């Protein structure tokens, strides 16, 4: 199971990516954040699907 990162760690990572260059994220940091958002979204879809099938 994929667990979301702690709020502090997530906040620090987002802040660091925003401050690497003026108003620009690095590609690697932006990709990592986007991949985590997508994986969490996919997990939510699976949970909703399983819940609807059981009901």
Short mmCIF file of C-alpha atoms in Angstrom, two decimals:
data_model
loop_
_atom_site.label_atom_id
_atom_site.label_comp_id
_atom_site.label_asym_id
_atom_site.label_seq_id
_atom_site.Cartn_x
_atom_site.Cartn_y
_atom_site.Cartn_z
CA UNK A 1 0.00 0.00 0.00
CA UNK A 2 1.22 3.50 -0.80
CA UNK A 3 1.15 5.94 2.10
CA UNK A 4 1.21 9.68 1.46
CA UNK A 5 4.24 11.57 2.75
CA UNK A 6 3.93 13.48 6.00
CA UNK A 7 2.64 17.05 5.59
CA UNK A 8 5.91 18.55 6.83
CA UNK A 9 8.04 16.54 4.41
CA UNK A 10 5.67 17.34 1.53
CA UNK A 11 5.68 21.05 2.38
CA UNK A 12 9.47 21.19 2.61
CA UNK A 13 9.88 19.37 -0.71
CA UNK A 14 7.41 21.68 -2.47
CA UNK A 15 9.10 24.75 -1.02
CA UNK A 16 12.54 23.52 -2.08
CA UNK A 17 11.40 22.83 -5.63
CA UNK A 18 9.91 26.29 -5.94
CA UNK A 19 13.07 28.02 -4.77
CA UNK A 20 15.69 26.23 -6.89
CA UNK A 21 15.32 28.81 -9.65
CA UNK A 22 13.27 31.96 -9.75
CA UNK A 23 9.64 30.83 -10.26
CA UNK A 24 10.71 27.56 -11.90
CA UNK A 25 10.69 23.98 -10.66
CA UNK A 26 13.37 21.54 -11.67
CA UNK A 27 12.10 18.86 -14.04
CA UNK A 28 12.97 16.01 -11.69
CA UNK A 29 11.19 17.54 -8.69
CA UNK A 30 8.11 18.46 -10.72
CA UNK A 31 7.98 14.95 -12.21
CA UNK A 32 8.32 13.32 -8.77
CA UNK A 33 5.49 15.42 -7.35
CA UNK A 34 3.28 14.77 -10.39
CA UNK A 35 3.96 11.01 -10.20
CA UNK A 36 2.96 10.94 -6.52
CA UNK A 37 -0.26 12.83 -7.24
CA UNK A 38 -1.12 10.41 -10.06
CA UNK A 39 -0.35 7.34 -7.94
CA UNK A 40 -2.51 8.62 -5.08
CA UNK A 41 -5.33 9.43 -7.52
CA UNK A 42 -5.10 5.91 -8.99
CA UNK A 43 -5.24 4.42 -5.49
CA UNK A 44 -8.39 6.42 -4.71
CA UNK A 45 -10.01 5.20 -7.94
CA UNK A 46 -9.23 1.58 -7.04
CA UNK A 47 -10.64 2.02 -3.53
CA UNK A 48 -13.83 3.59 -4.88
CA UNK A 49 -14.19 0.84 -7.48
CA UNK A 50 -13.72 -1.93 -4.92
CA UNK A 51 -16.17 -0.25 -2.55
CA UNK A 52 -18.80 0.08 -5.30
CA UNK A 53 -18.39 -3.56 -6.39
CA UNK A 54 -18.78 -4.82 -2.82
CA UNK A 55 -21.89 -2.71 -2.24
#
